[in-house]
Amino acid sequence: MIKNIKGTKDILPNETDLWQYVELKIHHFFKKYGYKEIRTPSFEDSALFHRSIGEETDIVSKEMYSWIDQGGKSLTLKPEVTASVVRAFNQHNLGHENKINKLYYIDSLFRRERPQKGRYRQFQQFGIETMGSDRPEQDAEIIAMAHNLYKFLKIDGIVIKLNSIGSSDSRIKYKKALGDYLKKYENDLSDLSKKRLQTNPLRILDTKINSEIDIIKQAPKITDYLDSEDKQHYDKVREYLNELEIKFIEDPLLVRGLDYYSRTVFEIHSDSLGSQNALCGGGRYDCLIEELGGKSTPAIGFAAGIERLILALDKEKHDYMQNPYIYFVALGEKAIKCSLKIIDDLRMKNDLAVVTDSLNRNLKAQMKEANKLNVSYSIILGENELKDNKLIIKNMSTGNQEEIAIDELSFFFKNNIK
Ligand code: HAM
């Protein structure tokens, strides 16, 4: 038997009600803020990710699913969405149409990471990207949206980590100071970090190796290298978050594992998730649009894993099951034939979800199925009822049942639907 590929996951019918519920909540939530959905292709020119995420990042250096297609071009399954949204923004000149673009997405992504709870090789992300504003109130809106979405989904115990990594000039100074500090520990660094020391020491701060984490704790902090405009921006972001009564922890070592960020970066963690505890992450990327060939446009966004959100969700607090409304039991050939049009009308005219048996099982077996499906009503049409042009309607929560004329069925449900 062929099985699924390591790190991928089937979402089975007993889970999809919850997935759909969460996805609908996400669509609904982003619309409250005036965001419009954008959908981009599942694969892109590999160069897009090399140029945006950065060569020295974990994603580009070891996690991308890339291949050369029959036309000789290097293609990559999307490992993240920001780069694709920026590509589409530039390609379709969206900045020309609107001064500010507020976009959101729900998408499947691919990263060849080591699979474990909350970490997959194909996973689902939702996120937002706002192009056009360099104002700190935009940063506060984005962070508040991430925070409020988890609140909206009744997820407690979240922690927001915040930092500013400054403009590119500030980062050049910081990288030099960080490089000088880490040089003293060069012999204690892994081969990858040794390489990063030469190319981009900032990426060493992404390390997951404990001995390197200890070295980094004493390293110079980027916040000491911010210029006055960076500082002013960061001060305002914090002021606005305080105004919104959103609690955050400042983490001067938070740089995020992608090269495109500038100024504000943030992550939201949940203590209920175990080691893969990052629910979401994001930040400003004021230079990326221009770097990818567009007109200089400031931007900011965040993205979040849906698998991790679902792991953190307390299912007891949500009414997400989508049970059919009616189970229709037709007993005997004549009743089955007569039920076809009745059921069709219930679905097409009354817009109700109706399930029926297609195995010709007896009454007991069909009622057992109706119970299992947790329907609101079952309808029984047997030979006797048919003779009188009637059927039996049973309210499954009260157990009450009554006989009504077939002609009155549509009217019955018009009056009974809450
Ligand atoms: P990221 O931090 O790489 O950022 O991913 C965002 C979130 O996606 C993570 O916090 C996590 O919840 C989820 N995630 C990432 N990798 C996996 C995985 N292998 N399995 C399951 N979940 C995963 C970005 O992707 C940026 N594009 C975010 C952004 C948008 N920045 C600005 N705009």
CSV table of C-alpha atoms and ligand atoms in Angstrom, one decimal:
chain,number,residue,atom,x,y,z
A,1,MET,CA,0.0,0.0,0.0
A,2,ILE,CA,1.3,3.4,-0.9
A,3,LYS,CA,1.4,5.8,2.1
A,4,ASN,CA,1.6,9.6,2.4
A,5,ILE,CA,5.0,11.3,2.4
A,6,LYS,CA,6.7,11.9,5.7
A,7,GLY,CA,5.8,15.3,7.1
A,8,THR,CA,2.5,15.5,5.2
A,9,LYS,CA,-0.9,14.9,6.8
A,10,ASP,CA,-4.3,13.8,5.6
A,11,ILE,CA,-7.1,15.9,7.1
A,12,LEU,CA,-9.8,13.3,7.5
A,13,PRO,CA,-13.6,13.8,7.4
A,14,ASN,CA,-13.8,13.8,11.2
A,15,GLU,CA,-11.5,16.9,11.3
A,16,THR,CA,-12.7,18.9,8.3
A,17,ASP,CA,-15.7,20.5,10.1
A,18,LEU,CA,-13.2,22.1,12.5
A,19,TRP,CA,-10.9,23.1,9.7
A,20,GLN,CA,-13.7,24.7,7.7
A,21,TYR,CA,-15.0,26.4,10.8
A,22,VAL,CA,-11.5,27.9,11.5
A,23,GLU,CA,-11.1,29.0,7.9
A,24,LEU,CA,-14.5,30.7,7.8
A,25,LYS,CA,-13.6,32.5,11.0
A,26,ILE,CA,-10.4,33.7,9.5
A,27,HIS,CA,-12.1,35.0,6.3
A,28,HIS,CA,-14.7,36.7,8.5
A,29,PHE,CA,-12.1,38.2,10.8
A,30,PHE,CA,-10.0,39.8,8.1
A,31,LYS,CA,-13.0,41.3,6.4
A,32,LYS,CA,-13.7,43.2,9.6
A,33,TYR,CA,-10.5,45.1,9.0
A,34,GLY,CA,-11.2,45.7,5.3
A,35,TYR,CA,-8.7,43.1,4.0
A,36,LYS,CA,-9.2,41.5,0.6
A,37,GLU,CA,-8.2,37.9,-0.2
A,38,ILE,CA,-5.3,37.3,-2.7
A,39,ARG,CA,-4.5,33.9,-4.2
A,40,THR,CA,-1.1,33.1,-5.7
A,41,PRO,CA,0.2,30.0,-7.5
A,42,SER,CA,1.6,27.0,-5.6
A,43,PHE,CA,5.0,27.3,-7.3
A,44,GLU,CA,7.1,30.1,-8.4
A,45,ASP,CA,10.4,30.9,-10.1
A,46,SER,CA,13.0,29.7,-7.5
A,47,ALA,CA,14.8,33.1,-7.9
A,48,LEU,CA,11.9,34.8,-6.2
A,49,PHE,CA,12.6,33.1,-2.9
A,50,HIS,CA,16.4,33.2,-3.2
A,51,ARG,CA,16.2,37.0,-3.6
A,52,SER,CA,13.6,37.7,-1.0
A,53,ILE,CA,14.0,35.2,1.9
A,54,GLY,CA,17.8,35.2,1.5
A,55,GLU,CA,20.5,32.6,0.6
A,56,GLU,CA,21.8,32.1,4.1
A,57,THR,CA,18.4,31.4,5.7
A,58,ASP,CA,17.4,27.9,6.8
A,59,ILE,CA,14.5,28.0,4.3
A,60,VAL,CA,16.5,28.8,1.2
A,61,SER,CA,19.7,26.9,2.2
A,62,LYS,CA,18.1,23.6,3.1
A,63,GLU,CA,14.3,23.4,3.2
A,64,MET,CA,13.0,24.3,-0.3
A,65,TYR,CA,11.4,21.8,-2.6
A,66,SER,CA,12.9,22.9,-5.9
A,67,TRP,CA,13.3,21.2,-9.2
A,68,ILE,CA,14.3,21.9,-12.8
A,69,ASP,CA,11.2,21.6,-15.0
A,70,GLN,CA,11.1,20.2,-18.6
A,71,GLY,CA,11.7,23.7,-19.9
A,72,GLY,CA,15.0,24.0,-18.0
A,73,LYS,CA,13.7,26.5,-15.4
A,74,SER,CA,14.2,26.2,-11.6
A,75,LEU,CA,10.9,26.2,-9.9
A,76,THR,CA,10.1,26.0,-6.1
A,77,LEU,CA,7.0,25.0,-4.2
A,78,LYS,CA,6.1,28.1,-2.1
A,79,PRO,CA,7.7,27.9,1.3
A,80,GLU,CA,6.0,31.2,2.4
A,81,VAL,CA,3.6,33.6,0.8
A,82,THR,CA,5.0,37.1,1.4
A,83,ALA,CA,7.4,36.9,-1.6
A,84,SER,CA,4.6,35.7,-3.9
A,85,VAL,CA,2.3,38.5,-2.8
A,86,VAL,CA,5.0,41.1,-3.4
A,87,ARG,CA,5.6,39.5,-6.9
A,88,ALA,CA,1.9,39.8,-7.7
A,89,PHE,CA,1.7,43.3,-6.3
A,90,ASN,CA,4.6,44.4,-8.6
A,91,GLN,CA,3.5,42.4,-11.6
A,92,HIS,CA,-0.1,43.7,-11.5
A,93,ASN,CA,0.8,47.2,-10.4
A,94,LEU,CA,-1.6,47.1,-7.4
A,95,GLY,CA,0.2,50.0,-5.8
A,96,HIS,CA,-0.9,52.2,-8.7
A,97,GLU,CA,-4.6,51.3,-8.3
A,98,ASN,CA,-4.7,51.9,-4.5
A,99,LYS,CA,-2.5,54.0,-2.2
A,100,ILE,CA,-2.8,51.2,0.4
A,101,ASN,CA,-3.4,47.5,-0.3
A,102,LYS,CA,-4.6,45.3,2.5
A,103,LEU,CA,-4.4,41.7,1.5
A,104,TYR,CA,-4.9,38.3,3.2
A,105,TYR,CA,-4.4,34.7,2.2
A,106,ILE,CA,-4.9,31.1,3.3
A,107,ASP,CA,-2.5,28.8,1.6
A,108,SER,CA,-0.6,25.5,1.5
A,109,LEU,CA,3.2,25.8,2.0
A,110,PHE,CA,6.1,23.4,1.7
A,111,ARG,CA,9.3,23.3,3.8
A,112,ARG,CA,11.6,20.3,4.2
A,113,GLU,CA,12.0,20.6,7.9
A,114,ARG,CA,12.4,17.8,10.4
A,115,PRO,CA,8.7,16.7,11.1
A,116,GLN,CA,7.4,16.7,14.6
A,117,LYS,CA,4.2,17.8,16.5
A,118,GLY,CA,3.2,21.2,15.0
A,119,ARG,CA,5.9,21.0,12.3
A,120,TYR,CA,5.1,19.6,8.9
A,121,ARG,CA,6.6,19.5,5.4
A,122,GLN,CA,3.3,20.6,3.9
A,123,PHE,CA,1.4,23.0,6.2
A,124,GLN,CA,-1.4,25.6,6.0
A,125,GLN,CA,-0.8,29.2,6.7
A,126,PHE,CA,-3.0,32.3,6.8
A,127,GLY,CA,-1.6,35.7,6.8
A,128,ILE,CA,-1.9,39.4,5.8
A,129,GLU,CA,0.3,41.8,3.9
A,130,THR,CA,-0.3,45.6,3.9
A,131,MET,CA,1.5,47.6,1.3
A,132,GLY,CA,1.7,51.4,1.3
A,133,SER,CA,2.1,52.7,4.9
A,134,ASP,CA,5.3,53.2,6.8
A,135,ARG,CA,3.3,54.6,9.8
A,136,PRO,CA,3.7,53.0,13.3
A,137,GLU,CA,-0.1,52.9,13.6
A,138,GLN,CA,0.0,50.4,10.7
A,139,ASP,CA,2.4,48.2,12.7
A,140,ALA,CA,0.1,48.4,15.7
A,141,GLU,CA,-2.9,47.5,13.6
A,142,ILE,CA,-1.1,44.4,12.3
A,143,ILE,CA,0.0,43.2,15.7
A,144,ALA,CA,-3.4,43.9,17.2
A,145,MET,CA,-5.0,41.9,14.4
A,146,ALA,CA,-2.8,38.9,15.2
A,147,HIS,CA,-3.5,39.3,18.9
A,148,ASN,CA,-7.3,39.8,18.4
A,149,LEU,CA,-7.6,36.8,16.1
A,150,TYR,CA,-6.4,34.5,18.8
A,151,LYS,CA,-8.7,36.2,21.2
A,152,PHE,CA,-11.6,35.9,18.8
A,153,LEU,CA,-10.9,32.1,18.6
A,154,LYS,CA,-10.7,32.0,22.5
A,155,ILE,CA,-7.1,30.9,22.6
A,156,ASP,CA,-5.6,31.9,25.9
A,157,GLY,CA,-2.0,32.0,27.2
A,158,ILE,CA,-0.4,33.7,24.2
A,159,VAL,CA,2.7,35.8,24.5
A,160,ILE,CA,3.7,38.5,22.0
A,161,LYS,CA,7.4,39.0,21.5
A,162,LEU,CA,8.4,42.3,19.9
A,163,ASN,CA,11.6,43.9,18.6
A,164,SER,CA,12.9,46.4,16.1
A,165,ILE,CA,15.7,45.4,13.8
A,166,GLY,CA,16.0,48.9,12.4
A,167,SER,CA,16.6,50.2,8.9
A,168,SER,CA,19.3,48.7,6.7
A,169,ASP,CA,21.9,51.3,7.8
A,170,SER,CA,21.4,50.5,11.4
A,171,ARG,CA,21.7,46.8,10.6
A,172,ILE,CA,25.0,47.2,8.8
A,173,LYS,CA,26.4,48.7,12.0
A,174,TYR,CA,24.9,46.0,14.2
A,175,LYS,CA,26.1,43.2,11.9
A,176,LYS,CA,29.6,44.5,12.3
A,177,ALA,CA,29.3,44.6,16.1
A,178,LEU,CA,27.7,41.2,16.2
A,179,GLY,CA,30.3,39.7,13.9
A,180,ASP,CA,33.2,41.1,16.1
A,181,TYR,CA,31.6,39.6,19.2
A,182,LEU,CA,31.0,36.2,17.6
A,183,LYS,CA,34.5,36.0,16.2
A,184,LYS,CA,35.7,35.5,19.7
A,185,TYR,CA,33.7,32.3,19.9
A,186,GLU,CA,34.3,31.1,16.3
A,187,ASN,CA,35.8,27.8,17.4
A,188,ASP,CA,32.7,27.0,19.4
A,189,LEU,CA,30.3,27.6,16.5
A,190,SER,CA,28.8,25.0,14.2
A,191,ASP,CA,30.0,24.8,10.6
A,192,LEU,CA,26.8,26.6,9.4
A,193,SER,CA,27.3,29.4,11.9
A,194,LYS,CA,31.0,29.7,10.9
A,195,LYS,CA,29.8,30.2,7.3
A,196,ARG,CA,27.1,32.7,8.4
A,197,LEU,CA,29.7,34.6,10.4
A,198,GLN,CA,31.3,35.5,7.0
A,199,THR,CA,28.1,36.1,5.1
A,200,ASN,CA,25.3,37.3,7.4
A,201,PRO,CA,26.0,37.0,11.2
A,202,LEU,CA,22.4,38.1,11.9
A,203,ARG,CA,21.3,34.6,10.8
A,204,ILE,CA,23.3,33.0,13.6
A,205,LEU,CA,20.7,34.5,16.0
A,206,ASP,CA,18.2,31.9,14.4
A,207,THR,CA,20.3,29.0,15.9
A,208,LYS,CA,18.5,26.2,17.7
A,209,ILE,CA,21.8,24.8,19.2
A,210,ASN,CA,21.9,25.3,23.0
A,211,SER,CA,25.6,26.1,23.3
A,212,GLU,CA,25.2,28.8,20.6
A,213,ILE,CA,22.1,30.2,22.3
A,214,ASP,CA,24.2,30.6,25.4
A,215,ILE,CA,26.9,32.5,23.5
A,216,ILE,CA,24.2,34.7,21.9
A,217,LYS,CA,22.7,35.7,25.2
A,218,GLN,CA,25.6,38.0,25.9
A,219,ALA,CA,25.9,39.3,22.3
A,220,PRO,CA,25.3,43.1,21.5
A,221,LYS,CA,21.6,43.9,21.1
A,222,ILE,CA,20.3,45.4,17.9
A,223,THR,CA,18.2,47.9,19.8
A,224,ASP,CA,21.4,49.7,20.9
A,225,TYR,CA,22.2,50.3,17.2
A,226,LEU,CA,18.9,51.8,16.0
A,227,ASP,CA,19.1,55.3,14.5
A,228,SER,CA,16.8,58.1,15.8
A,229,GLU,CA,14.1,57.5,13.2
A,230,ASP,CA,14.0,53.8,14.0
A,231,LYS,CA,13.8,54.5,17.7
A,232,GLN,CA,11.0,57.0,17.2
A,233,HIS,CA,9.1,54.5,15.1
A,234,TYR,CA,9.6,51.7,17.7
A,235,ASP,CA,8.5,54.0,20.5
A,236,LYS,CA,5.3,54.8,18.7
A,237,VAL,CA,4.5,51.2,18.0
A,238,ARG,CA,4.9,50.4,21.7
A,239,GLU,CA,2.9,53.4,22.7
A,240,TYR,CA,0.0,52.4,20.4
A,241,LEU,CA,0.1,48.8,21.7
A,242,ASN,CA,-0.1,50.1,25.2
A,243,GLU,CA,-3.0,52.3,24.2
A,244,LEU,CA,-4.7,49.2,22.8
A,245,GLU,CA,-3.9,47.4,26.1
A,246,ILE,CA,-2.0,44.7,24.3
A,247,LYS,CA,0.7,43.2,26.4
A,248,PHE,CA,4.0,42.3,24.8
A,249,ILE,CA,7.5,41.3,25.8
A,250,GLU,CA,10.5,43.0,24.2
A,251,ASP,CA,13.0,40.5,22.9
A,252,PRO,CA,16.1,42.3,21.6
A,253,LEU,CA,17.4,39.0,20.1
A,254,LEU,CA,14.3,38.4,18.0
A,255,VAL,CA,15.4,38.8,14.3
A,256,ARG,CA,13.1,36.2,12.6
A,257,GLY,CA,14.5,33.7,10.1
A,258,LEU,CA,14.0,35.6,6.9
A,259,ASP,CA,16.2,38.3,5.4
A,260,TYR,CA,13.6,40.8,4.2
A,261,TYR,CA,12.6,42.4,7.5
A,262,SER,CA,13.3,45.9,8.7
A,263,ARG,CA,12.2,47.8,11.8
A,264,THR,CA,9.3,46.0,13.6
A,265,VAL,CA,9.4,42.3,14.0
A,266,PHE,CA,7.2,40.2,16.2
A,267,GLU,CA,6.1,36.6,17.1
A,268,ILE,CA,3.2,35.2,19.1
A,269,HIS,CA,3.9,32.1,21.1
A,270,SER,CA,1.6,29.8,23.0
A,271,ASP,CA,2.7,27.8,26.0
A,272,SER,CA,0.3,25.0,25.1
A,273,LEU,CA,2.2,23.9,22.0
A,274,GLY,CA,5.4,22.3,23.3
A,275,SER,CA,8.6,23.0,21.4
A,276,GLN,CA,7.0,24.3,18.2
A,277,ASN,CA,5.4,27.1,20.1
A,278,ALA,CA,5.4,29.9,17.5
A,279,LEU,CA,1.8,30.5,16.5
A,280,CYS,CA,2.6,33.3,14.2
A,281,GLY,CA,5.3,35.7,13.1
A,282,GLY,CA,5.7,38.8,11.0
A,283,GLY,CA,7.2,42.3,10.6
A,284,ARG,CA,8.0,45.2,8.3
A,285,TYR,CA,9.7,44.7,5.0
A,286,ASP,CA,10.1,48.2,3.7
A,287,CYS,CA,12.7,47.4,1.0
A,288,LEU,CA,11.4,44.2,-0.4
A,289,ILE,CA,9.0,45.5,-2.9
A,290,GLU,CA,11.7,47.7,-4.5
A,291,GLU,CA,14.3,44.9,-4.3
A,292,LEU,CA,11.9,42.7,-6.3
A,293,GLY,CA,11.6,45.3,-9.0
A,294,GLY,CA,8.7,47.4,-7.9
A,295,LYS,CA,8.4,51.1,-6.9
A,296,SER,CA,9.7,51.7,-3.3
A,297,THR,CA,6.7,50.9,-1.1
A,298,PRO,CA,6.8,50.3,2.7
A,299,ALA,CA,5.0,47.1,3.8
A,300,ILE,CA,4.2,44.9,6.8
A,301,GLY,CA,2.5,41.6,7.5
A,302,PHE,CA,2.3,38.4,9.4
A,303,ALA,CA,1.6,34.8,8.9
A,304,ALA,CA,0.4,32.0,11.1
A,305,GLY,CA,0.2,28.2,10.9
A,306,ILE,CA,-3.3,26.7,10.9
A,307,GLU,CA,-2.2,23.3,12.3
A,308,ARG,CA,-0.7,25.0,15.3
A,309,LEU,CA,-3.8,27.2,15.8
A,310,ILE,CA,-5.9,24.1,15.7
A,311,LEU,CA,-3.6,22.4,18.3
A,312,ALA,CA,-3.9,25.4,20.6
A,313,LEU,CA,-7.7,25.7,20.1
A,314,ASP,CA,-9.9,24.5,23.0
A,315,LYS,CA,-12.5,22.5,21.0
A,316,GLU,CA,-15.0,22.5,23.9
A,317,LYS,CA,-15.4,26.3,23.4
A,318,HIS,CA,-16.6,26.1,19.8
A,319,ASP,CA,-19.7,24.8,18.1
A,320,TYR,CA,-18.1,23.7,14.9
A,321,MET,CA,-19.8,20.4,13.9
A,322,GLN,CA,-21.9,20.8,10.7
A,323,ASN,CA,-24.4,18.0,11.1
A,324,PRO,CA,-27.1,17.4,8.4
A,325,TYR,CA,-30.5,18.7,9.4
A,326,ILE,CA,-32.7,15.9,8.4
A,327,TYR,CA,-32.4,12.1,8.0
A,328,PHE,CA,-35.1,10.8,5.7
A,329,VAL,CA,-36.1,7.2,6.1
A,330,ALA,CA,-38.1,5.8,3.2
A,331,LEU,CA,-39.2,2.2,3.7
A,332,GLY,CA,-40.2,0.0,0.7
A,333,GLU,CA,-40.0,0.5,-3.1
A,334,LYS,CA,-43.1,2.8,-3.3
A,335,ALA,CA,-42.0,5.1,-0.5
A,336,ILE,CA,-38.4,5.2,-1.9
A,337,LYS,CA,-39.8,6.4,-5.2
A,338,CYS,CA,-42.1,9.0,-3.7
A,339,SER,CA,-39.3,10.2,-1.4
A,340,LEU,CA,-37.0,11.2,-4.2
A,341,LYS,CA,-38.9,14.4,-5.2
A,342,ILE,CA,-39.7,15.2,-1.6
A,343,ILE,CA,-36.0,15.1,-0.6
A,344,ASP,CA,-35.1,17.0,-3.7
A,345,ASP,CA,-37.5,19.8,-2.8
A,346,LEU,CA,-36.3,20.0,0.8
A,347,ARG,CA,-32.7,20.5,-0.5
A,348,MET,CA,-33.5,22.8,-3.4
A,349,LYS,CA,-36.6,24.7,-2.2
A,350,ASN,CA,-36.1,24.7,1.5
A,351,ASP,CA,-32.3,24.8,1.3
A,352,LEU,CA,-31.9,22.1,4.0
A,353,ALA,CA,-29.2,19.5,4.4
A,354,VAL,CA,-30.9,16.1,4.0
A,355,VAL,CA,-29.3,12.7,4.3
A,356,THR,CA,-30.9,9.5,3.1
A,357,ASP,CA,-30.1,5.8,3.1
A,358,SER,CA,-28.9,4.2,-0.1
A,359,LEU,CA,-28.5,0.7,1.3
A,360,ASN,CA,-32.2,-0.1,1.8
A,361,ARG,CA,-31.6,-0.9,5.5
A,362,ASN,CA,-34.4,-1.5,8.0
A,363,LEU,CA,-35.9,1.2,10.2
A,364,LYS,CA,-33.8,0.4,13.2
A,365,ALA,CA,-30.5,0.6,11.3
A,366,GLN,CA,-31.5,3.9,9.6
A,367,MET,CA,-32.6,5.5,12.9
A,368,LYS,CA,-29.3,4.4,14.4
A,369,GLU,CA,-27.5,6.2,11.6
A,370,ALA,CA,-29.7,9.3,12.1
A,371,ASN,CA,-28.6,9.3,15.8
A,372,LYS,CA,-25.0,8.9,14.8
A,373,LEU,CA,-25.2,11.8,12.4
A,374,ASN,CA,-26.8,14.0,15.1
A,375,VAL,CA,-29.5,15.3,12.9
A,376,SER,CA,-32.2,17.7,14.2
A,377,TYR,CA,-35.1,15.8,12.6
A,378,SER,CA,-35.8,12.4,11.1
A,379,ILE,CA,-38.7,11.9,8.7
A,380,ILE,CA,-40.2,8.5,8.2
A,381,LEU,CA,-42.2,7.5,5.1
A,382,GLY,CA,-43.5,3.9,5.1
A,383,GLU,CA,-46.2,2.1,3.1
A,384,ASN,CA,-48.9,3.0,5.7
A,385,GLU,CA,-48.0,6.7,5.8
A,386,LEU,CA,-47.9,6.8,2.0
A,387,LYS,CA,-51.4,5.4,1.7
A,388,ASP,CA,-52.6,8.4,3.8
A,389,ASN,CA,-50.3,10.9,2.0
A,390,LYS,CA,-48.6,11.6,5.3
A,391,LEU,CA,-45.2,11.2,6.9
A,392,ILE,CA,-43.8,11.1,10.4
A,393,ILE,CA,-41.5,13.8,11.6
A,394,LYS,CA,-39.4,13.2,14.7
A,395,ASN,CA,-37.7,15.9,16.6
A,396,MET,CA,-34.5,14.2,17.6
A,397,SER,CA,-33.7,16.4,20.6
A,398,THR,CA,-37.1,16.2,22.3
A,399,GLY,CA,-38.1,12.7,20.9
A,400,ASN,CA,-41.5,14.2,20.0
A,401,GLN,CA,-43.0,12.9,16.8
A,402,GLU,CA,-46.0,13.9,14.8
A,403,GLU,CA,-47.8,13.0,11.5
A,404,ILE,CA,-48.2,15.7,8.9
A,405,ALA,CA,-49.5,15.7,5.3
A,406,ILE,CA,-46.7,15.4,2.7
A,407,ASP,CA,-47.9,18.7,1.1
A,408,GLU,CA,-47.3,20.5,4.4
A,409,LEU,CA,-43.7,19.4,4.8
A,410,SER,CA,-42.2,22.5,3.2
A,411,PHE,CA,-44.4,24.8,5.4
A,412,PHE,CA,-43.4,22.8,8.5
A,413,PHE,CA,-39.7,23.5,8.0
A,414,LYS,CA,-40.3,27.1,7.1
A,415,ASN,CA,-41.9,27.5,10.6
A,416,ASN,CA,-39.5,25.3,12.5
A,417,ILE,CA,-36.1,26.5,11.4
A,418,LYS,CA,-34.4,28.7,14.0
B,1,HAM,P1,7.3,32.2,9.4
B,1,HAM,O1,7.7,32.6,10.8
B,1,HAM,O2,8.3,31.4,8.6
B,1,HAM,O3,7.0,33.5,8.7
B,1,HAM,O4,6.0,31.3,9.5
B,1,HAM,C1,4.9,31.8,10.1
B,1,HAM,C2,4.2,30.7,10.9
B,1,HAM,O5,3.9,29.6,10.0
B,1,HAM,C3,4.9,30.1,12.0
B,1,HAM,O6,4.8,31.0,13.2
B,1,HAM,C4,4.2,28.8,12.2
B,1,HAM,O7,3.0,29.0,13.0
B,1,HAM,C5,3.9,28.4,10.8
B,1,HAM,N1,4.9,27.5,10.3
B,1,HAM,C6,6.1,27.7,9.7
B,1,HAM,N2,6.7,26.6,9.4
B,1,HAM,C7,5.9,25.6,9.7
B,1,HAM,C8,5.9,24.2,9.5
B,1,HAM,N3,7.0,23.5,9.0
B,1,HAM,N4,4.9,23.4,10.0
B,1,HAM,C9,3.8,24.0,10.5
B,1,HAM,N5,3.7,25.4,10.7
B,1,HAM,C10,4.7,26.1,10.3
B,1,HAM,C11,6.6,33.6,7.4
B,1,HAM,O8,6.3,32.7,6.7
B,1,HAM,C12,6.5,35.1,6.9
B,1,HAM,N6,6.1,35.0,5.5
B,1,HAM,C13,5.5,35.8,7.7
B,1,HAM,C14,5.3,37.2,7.3
B,1,HAM,C15,4.2,37.7,6.5
B,1,HAM,N7,6.1,38.3,7.5
B,1,HAM,C16,5.6,39.3,6.9
B,1,HAM,N8,4.5,39.0,6.3
